[in-house]
Coordinates of C-alpha atoms and ligand atoms in Angstrom, one line a residue:
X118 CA 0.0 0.0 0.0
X119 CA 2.4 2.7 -1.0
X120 CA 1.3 6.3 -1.0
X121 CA 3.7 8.8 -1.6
X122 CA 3.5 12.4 -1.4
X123 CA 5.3 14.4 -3.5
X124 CA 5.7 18.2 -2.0
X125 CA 8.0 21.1 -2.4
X126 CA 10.0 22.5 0.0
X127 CA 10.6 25.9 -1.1
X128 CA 8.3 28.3 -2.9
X129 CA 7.4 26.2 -6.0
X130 CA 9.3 25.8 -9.3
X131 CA 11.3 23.1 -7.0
X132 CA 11.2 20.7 -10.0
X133 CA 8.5 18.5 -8.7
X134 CA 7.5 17.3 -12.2
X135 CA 10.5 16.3 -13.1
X136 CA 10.9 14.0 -9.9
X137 CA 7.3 12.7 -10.3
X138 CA 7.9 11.5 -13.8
X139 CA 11.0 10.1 -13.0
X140 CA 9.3 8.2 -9.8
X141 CA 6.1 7.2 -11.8
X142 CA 8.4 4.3 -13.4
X143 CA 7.6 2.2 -10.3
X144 CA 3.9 3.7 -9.9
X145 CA 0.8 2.9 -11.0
X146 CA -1.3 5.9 -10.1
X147 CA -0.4 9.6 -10.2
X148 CA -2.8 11.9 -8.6
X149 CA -2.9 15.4 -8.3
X150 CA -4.6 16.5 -5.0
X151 CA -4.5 20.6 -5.0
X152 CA -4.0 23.6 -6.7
X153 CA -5.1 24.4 -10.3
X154 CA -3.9 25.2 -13.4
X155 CA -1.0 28.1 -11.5
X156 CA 0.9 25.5 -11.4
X157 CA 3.4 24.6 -14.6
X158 CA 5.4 21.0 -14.4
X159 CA 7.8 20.0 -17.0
X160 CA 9.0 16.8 -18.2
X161 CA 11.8 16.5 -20.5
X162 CA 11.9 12.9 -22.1
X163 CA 14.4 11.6 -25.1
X164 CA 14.4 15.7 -26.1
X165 CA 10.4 15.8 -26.2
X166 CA 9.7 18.6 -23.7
X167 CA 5.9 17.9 -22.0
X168 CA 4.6 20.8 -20.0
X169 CA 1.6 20.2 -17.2
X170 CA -0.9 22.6 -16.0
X171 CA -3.3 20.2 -14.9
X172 CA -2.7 17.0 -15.7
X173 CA -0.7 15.0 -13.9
X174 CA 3.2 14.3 -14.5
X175 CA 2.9 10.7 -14.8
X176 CA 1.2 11.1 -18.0
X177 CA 4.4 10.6 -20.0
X178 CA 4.7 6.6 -18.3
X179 CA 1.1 6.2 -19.3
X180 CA -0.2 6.0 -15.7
X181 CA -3.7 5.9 -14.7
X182 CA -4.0 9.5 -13.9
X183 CA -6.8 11.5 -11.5
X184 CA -7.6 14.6 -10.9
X185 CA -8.4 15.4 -7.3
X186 CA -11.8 17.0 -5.3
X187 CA -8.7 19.6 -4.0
X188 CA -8.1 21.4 -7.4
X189 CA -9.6 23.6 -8.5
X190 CA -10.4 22.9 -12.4
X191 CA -10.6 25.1 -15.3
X192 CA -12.0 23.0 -17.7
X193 CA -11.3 25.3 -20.9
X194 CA -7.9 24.9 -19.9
X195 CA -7.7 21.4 -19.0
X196 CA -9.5 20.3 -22.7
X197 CA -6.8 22.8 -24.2
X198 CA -3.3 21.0 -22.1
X199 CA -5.0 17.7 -23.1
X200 CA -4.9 18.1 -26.9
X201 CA -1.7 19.5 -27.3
X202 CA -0.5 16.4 -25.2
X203 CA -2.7 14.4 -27.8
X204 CA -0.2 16.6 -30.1
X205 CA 2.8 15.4 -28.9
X206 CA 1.8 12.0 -28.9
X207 CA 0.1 11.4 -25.5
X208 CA -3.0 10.1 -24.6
X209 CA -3.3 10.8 -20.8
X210 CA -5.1 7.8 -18.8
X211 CA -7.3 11.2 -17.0
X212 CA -10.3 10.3 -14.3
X213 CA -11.6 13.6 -12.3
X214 CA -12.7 14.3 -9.6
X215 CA -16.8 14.5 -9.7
X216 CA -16.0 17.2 -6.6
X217 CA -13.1 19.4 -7.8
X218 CA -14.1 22.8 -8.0
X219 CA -14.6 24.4 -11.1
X220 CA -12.8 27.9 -12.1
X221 CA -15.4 30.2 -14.3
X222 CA -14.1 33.3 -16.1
X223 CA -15.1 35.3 -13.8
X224 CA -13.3 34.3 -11.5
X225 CA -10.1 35.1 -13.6
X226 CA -11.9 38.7 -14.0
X227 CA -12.3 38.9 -9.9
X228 CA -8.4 37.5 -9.0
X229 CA -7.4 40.9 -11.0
X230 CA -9.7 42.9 -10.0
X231 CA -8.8 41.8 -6.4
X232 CA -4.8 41.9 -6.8
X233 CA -5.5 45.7 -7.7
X234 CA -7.8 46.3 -5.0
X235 CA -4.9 44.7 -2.5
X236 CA -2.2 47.0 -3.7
X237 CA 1.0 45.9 -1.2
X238 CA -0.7 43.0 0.0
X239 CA -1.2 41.5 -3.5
X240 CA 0.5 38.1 -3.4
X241 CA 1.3 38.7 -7.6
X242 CA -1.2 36.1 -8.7
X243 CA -1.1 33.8 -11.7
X244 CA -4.6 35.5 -12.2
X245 CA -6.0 32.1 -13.0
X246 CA -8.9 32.5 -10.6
X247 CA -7.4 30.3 -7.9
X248 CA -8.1 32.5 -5.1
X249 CA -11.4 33.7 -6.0
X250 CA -12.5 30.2 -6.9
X251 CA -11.3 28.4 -3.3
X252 CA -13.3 31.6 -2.0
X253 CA -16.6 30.4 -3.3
X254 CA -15.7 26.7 -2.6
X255 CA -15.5 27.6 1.6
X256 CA -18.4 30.2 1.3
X257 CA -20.5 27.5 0.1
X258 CA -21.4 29.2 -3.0
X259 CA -18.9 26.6 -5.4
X260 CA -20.2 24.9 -8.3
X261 CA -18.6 21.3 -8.7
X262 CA -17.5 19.0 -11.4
X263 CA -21.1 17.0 -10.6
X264 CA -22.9 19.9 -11.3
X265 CA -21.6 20.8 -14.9
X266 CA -23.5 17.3 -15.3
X267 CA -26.6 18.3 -14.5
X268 CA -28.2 21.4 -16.0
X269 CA -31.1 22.5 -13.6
X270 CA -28.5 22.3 -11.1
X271 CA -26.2 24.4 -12.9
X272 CA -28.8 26.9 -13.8
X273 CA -30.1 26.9 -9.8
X274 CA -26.3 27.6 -8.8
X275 CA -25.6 30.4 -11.7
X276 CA -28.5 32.1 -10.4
X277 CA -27.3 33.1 -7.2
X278 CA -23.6 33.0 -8.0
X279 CA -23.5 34.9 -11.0
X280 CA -25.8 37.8 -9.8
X281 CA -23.3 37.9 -6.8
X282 CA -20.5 38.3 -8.9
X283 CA -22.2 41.1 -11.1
X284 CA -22.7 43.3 -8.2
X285 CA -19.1 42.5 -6.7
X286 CA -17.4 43.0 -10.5
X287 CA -19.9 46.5 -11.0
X288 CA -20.5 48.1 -7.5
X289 CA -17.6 47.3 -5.4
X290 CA -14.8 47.3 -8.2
X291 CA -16.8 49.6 -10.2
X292 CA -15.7 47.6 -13.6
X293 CA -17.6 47.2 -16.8
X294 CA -17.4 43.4 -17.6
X295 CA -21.2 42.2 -17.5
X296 CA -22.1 38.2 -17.1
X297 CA -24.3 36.5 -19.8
X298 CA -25.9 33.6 -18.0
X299 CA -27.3 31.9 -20.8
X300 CA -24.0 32.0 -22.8
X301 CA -22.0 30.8 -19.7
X302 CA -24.3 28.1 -18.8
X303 CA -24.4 27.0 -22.5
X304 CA -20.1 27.4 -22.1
X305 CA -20.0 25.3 -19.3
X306 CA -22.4 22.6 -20.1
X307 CA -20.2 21.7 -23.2
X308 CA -17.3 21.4 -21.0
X309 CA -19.0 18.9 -18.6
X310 CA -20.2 17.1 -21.9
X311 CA -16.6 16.9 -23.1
X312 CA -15.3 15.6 -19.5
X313 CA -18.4 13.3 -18.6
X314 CA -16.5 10.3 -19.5
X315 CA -13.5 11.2 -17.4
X316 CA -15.6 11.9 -14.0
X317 CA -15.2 9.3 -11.1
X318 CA -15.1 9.5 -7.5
X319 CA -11.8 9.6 -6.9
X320 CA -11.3 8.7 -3.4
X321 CA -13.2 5.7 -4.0
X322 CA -10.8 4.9 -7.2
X323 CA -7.7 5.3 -5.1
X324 CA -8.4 4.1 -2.2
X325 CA -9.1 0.7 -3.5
X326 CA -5.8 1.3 -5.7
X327 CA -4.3 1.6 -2.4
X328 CA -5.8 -1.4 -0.7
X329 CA -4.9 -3.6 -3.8
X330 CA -1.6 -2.8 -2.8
X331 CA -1.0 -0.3 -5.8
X332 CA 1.6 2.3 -5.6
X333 CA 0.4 5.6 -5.8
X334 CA 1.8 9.1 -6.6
X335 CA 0.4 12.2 -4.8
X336 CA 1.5 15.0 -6.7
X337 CA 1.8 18.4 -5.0
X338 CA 1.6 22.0 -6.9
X339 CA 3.2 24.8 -5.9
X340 CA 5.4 24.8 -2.3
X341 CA 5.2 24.8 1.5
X342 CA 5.7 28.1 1.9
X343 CA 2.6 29.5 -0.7
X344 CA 0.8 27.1 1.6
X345 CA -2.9 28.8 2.9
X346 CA -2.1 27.8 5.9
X347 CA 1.7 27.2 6.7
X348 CA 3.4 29.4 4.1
X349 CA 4.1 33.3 3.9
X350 CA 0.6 34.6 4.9
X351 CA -0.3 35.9 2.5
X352 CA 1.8 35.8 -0.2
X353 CA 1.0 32.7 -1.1
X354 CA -1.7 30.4 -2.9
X355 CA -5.0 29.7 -1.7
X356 CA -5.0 25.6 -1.2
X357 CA -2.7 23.4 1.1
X358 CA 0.7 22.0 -0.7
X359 CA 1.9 20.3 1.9
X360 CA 1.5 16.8 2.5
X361 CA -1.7 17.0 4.7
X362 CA -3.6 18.5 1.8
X363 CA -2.7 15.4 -0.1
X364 CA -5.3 13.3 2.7
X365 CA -8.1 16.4 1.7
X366 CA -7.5 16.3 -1.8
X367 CA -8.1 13.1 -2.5
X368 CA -9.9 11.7 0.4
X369 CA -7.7 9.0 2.0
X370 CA -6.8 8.9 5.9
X371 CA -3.5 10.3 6.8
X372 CA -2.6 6.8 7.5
X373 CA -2.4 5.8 3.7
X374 CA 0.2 7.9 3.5
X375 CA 3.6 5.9 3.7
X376 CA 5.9 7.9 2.6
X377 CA 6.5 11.7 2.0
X378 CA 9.3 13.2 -0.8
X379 CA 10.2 16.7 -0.7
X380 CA 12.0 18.4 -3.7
X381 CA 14.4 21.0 -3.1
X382 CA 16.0 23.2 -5.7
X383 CA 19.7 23.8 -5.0
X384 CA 19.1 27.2 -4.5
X385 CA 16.2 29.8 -4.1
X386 CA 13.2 31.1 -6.0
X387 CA 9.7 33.0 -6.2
X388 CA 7.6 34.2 -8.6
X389 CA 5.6 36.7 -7.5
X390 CA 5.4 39.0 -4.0
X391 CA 6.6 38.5 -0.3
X392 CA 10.1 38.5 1.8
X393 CA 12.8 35.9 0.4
X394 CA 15.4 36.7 2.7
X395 CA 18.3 35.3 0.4
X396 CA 17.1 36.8 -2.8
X397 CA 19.8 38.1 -5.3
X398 CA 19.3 41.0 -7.2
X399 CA 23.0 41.3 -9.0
X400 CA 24.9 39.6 -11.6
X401 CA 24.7 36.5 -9.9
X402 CA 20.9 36.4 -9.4
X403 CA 20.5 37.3 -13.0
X404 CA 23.1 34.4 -13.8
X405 CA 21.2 32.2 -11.6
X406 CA 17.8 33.1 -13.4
X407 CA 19.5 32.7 -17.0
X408 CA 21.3 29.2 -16.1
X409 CA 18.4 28.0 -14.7
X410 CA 15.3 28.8 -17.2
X411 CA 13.6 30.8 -14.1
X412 CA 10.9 32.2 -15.6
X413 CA 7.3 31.0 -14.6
X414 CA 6.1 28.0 -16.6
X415 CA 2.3 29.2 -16.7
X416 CA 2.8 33.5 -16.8
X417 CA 6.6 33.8 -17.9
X418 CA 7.5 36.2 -15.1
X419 CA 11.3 36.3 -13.8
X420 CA 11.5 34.9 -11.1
X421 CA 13.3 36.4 -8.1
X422 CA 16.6 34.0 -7.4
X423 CA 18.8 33.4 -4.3
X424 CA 21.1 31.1 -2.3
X425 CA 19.6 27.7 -1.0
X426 CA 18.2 28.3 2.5
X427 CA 18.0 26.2 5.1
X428 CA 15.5 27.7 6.9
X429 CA 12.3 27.1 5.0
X430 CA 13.7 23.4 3.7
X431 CA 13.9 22.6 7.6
X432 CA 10.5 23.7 8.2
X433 CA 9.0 22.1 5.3
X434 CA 10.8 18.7 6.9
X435 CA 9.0 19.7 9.8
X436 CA 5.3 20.5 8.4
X437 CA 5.2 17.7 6.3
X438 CA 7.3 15.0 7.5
X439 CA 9.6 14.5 5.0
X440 CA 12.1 11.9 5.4
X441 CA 14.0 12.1 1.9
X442 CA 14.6 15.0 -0.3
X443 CA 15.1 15.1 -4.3
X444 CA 17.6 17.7 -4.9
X445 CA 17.1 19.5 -8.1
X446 CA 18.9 22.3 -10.3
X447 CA 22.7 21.2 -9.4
X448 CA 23.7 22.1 -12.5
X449 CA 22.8 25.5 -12.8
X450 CA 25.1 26.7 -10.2
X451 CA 28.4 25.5 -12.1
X452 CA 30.7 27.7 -12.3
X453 CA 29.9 30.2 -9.4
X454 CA 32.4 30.6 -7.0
X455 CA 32.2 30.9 -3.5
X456 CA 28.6 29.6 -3.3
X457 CA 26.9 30.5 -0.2
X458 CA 24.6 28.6 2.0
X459 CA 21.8 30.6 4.5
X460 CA 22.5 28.3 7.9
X461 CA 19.5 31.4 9.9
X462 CA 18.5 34.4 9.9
X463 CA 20.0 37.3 12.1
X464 CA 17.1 40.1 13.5
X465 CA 18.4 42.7 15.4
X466 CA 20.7 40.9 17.7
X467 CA 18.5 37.9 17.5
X468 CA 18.9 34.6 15.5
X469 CA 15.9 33.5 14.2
X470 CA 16.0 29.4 12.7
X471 CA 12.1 29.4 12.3
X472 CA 10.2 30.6 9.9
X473 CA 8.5 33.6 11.9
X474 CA 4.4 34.1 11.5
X475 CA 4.9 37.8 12.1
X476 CA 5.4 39.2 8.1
X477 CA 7.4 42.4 10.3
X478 CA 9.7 40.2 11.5
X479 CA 10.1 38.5 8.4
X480 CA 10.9 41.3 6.1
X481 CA 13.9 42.3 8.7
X482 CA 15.5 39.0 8.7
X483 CA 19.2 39.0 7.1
X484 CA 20.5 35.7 6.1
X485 CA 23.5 34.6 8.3
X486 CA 25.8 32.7 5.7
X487 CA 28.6 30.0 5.1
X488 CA 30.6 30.0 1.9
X489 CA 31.4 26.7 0.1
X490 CA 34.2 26.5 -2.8
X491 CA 31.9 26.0 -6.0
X492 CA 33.2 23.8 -9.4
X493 CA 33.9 23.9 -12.6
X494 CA 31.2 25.3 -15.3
X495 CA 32.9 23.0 -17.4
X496 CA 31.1 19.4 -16.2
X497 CA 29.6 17.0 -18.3
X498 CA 26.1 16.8 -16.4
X499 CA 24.3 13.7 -18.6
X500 CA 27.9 11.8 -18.2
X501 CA 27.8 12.2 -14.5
X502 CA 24.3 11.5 -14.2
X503 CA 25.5 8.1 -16.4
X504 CA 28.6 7.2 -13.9
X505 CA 26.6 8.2 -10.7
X506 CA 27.0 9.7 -7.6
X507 CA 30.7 9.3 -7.1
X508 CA 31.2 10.9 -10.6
X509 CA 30.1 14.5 -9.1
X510 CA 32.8 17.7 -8.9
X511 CA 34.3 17.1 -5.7
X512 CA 33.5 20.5 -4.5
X513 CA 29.4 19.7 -5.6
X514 CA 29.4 16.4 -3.7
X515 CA 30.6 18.9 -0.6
X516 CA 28.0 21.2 -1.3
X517 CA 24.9 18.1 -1.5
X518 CA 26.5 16.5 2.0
X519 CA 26.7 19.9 4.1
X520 CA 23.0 20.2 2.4
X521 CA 21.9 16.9 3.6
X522 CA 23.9 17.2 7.7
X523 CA 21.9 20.7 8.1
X524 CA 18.5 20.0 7.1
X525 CA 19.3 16.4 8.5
X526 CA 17.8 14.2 6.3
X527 CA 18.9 12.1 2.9
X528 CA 19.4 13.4 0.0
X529 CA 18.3 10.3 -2.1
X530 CA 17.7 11.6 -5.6
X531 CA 20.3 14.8 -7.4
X532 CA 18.4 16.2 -10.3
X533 CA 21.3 17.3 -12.4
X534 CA 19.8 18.5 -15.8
X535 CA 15.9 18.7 -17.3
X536 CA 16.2 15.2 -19.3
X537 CA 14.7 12.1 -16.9
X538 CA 18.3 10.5 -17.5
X539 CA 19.9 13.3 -16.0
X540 CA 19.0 12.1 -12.6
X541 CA 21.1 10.2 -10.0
X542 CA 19.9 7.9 -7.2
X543 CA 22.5 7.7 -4.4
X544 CA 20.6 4.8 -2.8
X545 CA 18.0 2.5 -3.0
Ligands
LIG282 P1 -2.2 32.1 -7.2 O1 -2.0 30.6 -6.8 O2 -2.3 32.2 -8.7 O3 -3.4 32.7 -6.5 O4 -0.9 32.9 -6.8 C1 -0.6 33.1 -5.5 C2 0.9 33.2 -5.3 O5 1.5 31.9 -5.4 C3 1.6 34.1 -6.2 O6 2.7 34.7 -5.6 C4 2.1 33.1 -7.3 O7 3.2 33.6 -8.0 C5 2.4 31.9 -6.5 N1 2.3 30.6 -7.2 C6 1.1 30.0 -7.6 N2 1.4 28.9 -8.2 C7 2.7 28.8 -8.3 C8 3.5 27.7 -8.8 O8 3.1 26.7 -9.4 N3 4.9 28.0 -8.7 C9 5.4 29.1 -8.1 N4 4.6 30.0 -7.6 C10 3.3 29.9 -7.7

């Protein structure tokens, strides 16, 4: 009865796809339990590159794949990710959730509308309705997968909903966009149409998996700290990330969980608003950024780079009991030299190891560093991914072990380049 979570450590962009795919070899299940289509996973395969919004990453191993009551779906966008994979030659195995959410347009037109409206406190959206549409889902106004099924019920629920949202989009933001019912009920009624054949209950579906002793894949979006409830309040996301969310999102007891993953990038970034204590904004950020590809896989922003801390990697251990990390991105810091690690933070005379609720006390945090000799920018990554471990730059295997004895647990898989074969596993 495996069931392992997949979660990241940092603030998303961790590489979790990547990892997923590479672990969906031995799965049979891959299921992604929250978020929405913010997220943006990439899977690089024999030079095919595969990008994820929605769909699960195991899609490239043709796993049977779900889509979990935590999402949040937008369908238009779903149908759209699952014909360009039908493009490049896949033909995802895709059962959904018959109680995910569903995102409407207008809540893409309210997630601006309200990032405006916040002004300083705007956590730099993906302004794909997530917030507004998780909103809805704990005010009890949602409207479910189940209900594009059903057209009276649809139609009851647009009633109310919609002329909600007219007087929020008109009177309270004072903006012009008006709602046709009848053309969005027509809109939506074709999705459901078009997805009918997919919709399942889901918990059902993988708790029996589970009990058949089938290996399943929980797939976390975004990071620990955009987490609603244990991340950088609030700049972050709207759902839960973190491993508990996984139990929610599906609907399985925590005790089906045997095994949680996190992936950690080798260093730091965020997309989007909020303090990142280590953040770079010189030559070496931008180097970083470049190196790396860090721009946002779903809005193309830069995003903001830094040196690995250990802060928020020790408290994601912590929040979701992690008890082996993926390390991701080696590569990309070839070449620099010192590299530094963040061991805590320093305020005023105080040092601070914990990620601190208080956003004041947050912003003055300075990173306390050590410095580590870096390596050569001259490394054959998919050759050392081929010999293994022991093939690594002397100086990176330093950097992965001082990694591994501060956050103090086992590195187990080293993510050195986008391709699935540039991956190592240092043990079994
Ligand atoms: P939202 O999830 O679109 O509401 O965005 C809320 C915050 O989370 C913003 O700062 C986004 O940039 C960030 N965010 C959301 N999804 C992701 C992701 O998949 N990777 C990295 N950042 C994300």
């Amino acid at each position: 009865m495996p069931g392992i979570v997949i979660v990241g450590t940092q603030w998303g962009d961790e590489g979790k796809g990547k990892i997923v795919d590479f672990l969906s070899e031995k799965a049979d299940c891959v299921v992604r339990y929250g978020g929405g289509a913010n997220a943006g996973h990439t899977v690089v395969v024999e030079g095919k590159t595969y990008k994820f919004h929605i769909v699960p990453s195991g899609a490239v191993y043709g796993r049977k794949l779900y889509i979990g009551n935590g999402l949040v779906l937008d369908p238009e966008v779903l149908l759209q990710e699952i014909e360009a994979l039908n493009k490049n030659g896949l033909a995802p195995d895709l059962h959904i959730s018959d109680r995910a959410h569903i995102v409407f347009d207008f809540h893409k037109i309210i997630d601006g509308l309200e990032e405006k409206f916040k002004g300083r406190l705007s956590a730099g959206t993906t302004r794909r309705g997530i917030g507004p549409t998780y909103s809805d889902k704990v005010a009890r106004f949602g409207i479910r997968v189940a209900d594009l099924l059903d057209e009276d019920a649809l139609r009851r629920k647009l009633d109310i909903l919609l002329e909600l949202k007219q007087r929020i989009i008109t009177r309270v933001y004072d903006a012009k966009e008006s709602l046709d019912k009848e053309e969005i009920l027509r809109r939506y009624l074709q999705f459901g149409q078009r997805i009918s054949d997919s919709v399942c209950d889901v918990s059902l579906e993988i708790n029996s998996a589970l009990d058949n002793g089938q290996t399943v894949i929980f797939e976390g979006a975004q990071g620990t700290l955009l987490d609603i409830d244990h991340g950088v309040y609030p700049y972050g996301t709207s759902s839960n990330p973190t491993a508990g969310g996984a139990c929610t999102g599906v609907g399985v007891g925590p005790t089906k969980i045997t095994k949680v993953i996190g992936v950690t990038k080798a260093y730091t970034s965020r997309v989007g608003t909020g303090p990142v204590p280590t953040e770079l904004k010189g030559e070496i950020g931008e180097r970083i950024r470049e190196k790396g590809g860090e721009y946002g896989t779903t809005t193309g922003r830069p995003r903001r780079c830094g040196w690995f801390d250990v802060v928020p990697v020790t408290y994601s251990i912590r929040v979701n009991d992690i008890s082996e990390l993926a390390l991701t991105k080696l590569d990309v810091l070839s070449g620099i030299d010192p590299i530094r690690l963040c061991l805590h933070y320093k305020s005023e005379d105080e040092i601070i190891r914990e990620i601190p609720a208080d956003l004041k006390i947050y912003e003055k945090c300075r990173p306390v560093y050590e410095e580590l000799e870096g390596w050569s920018s001259s490394v054959e990554w998919s050759k050392v991914a081929q010999e293994g471990y022991d093939a690594l730059p002397q100086h990176a295997k330093a950097y992965v072990e001082r990694i591994q004895e501060l956050v103090r647990v086992p590195i187990k898989i080293i993510s050195v380049g986008p391709q699935r074969k540039d991956t190592i596993v240092t043990e079994d």
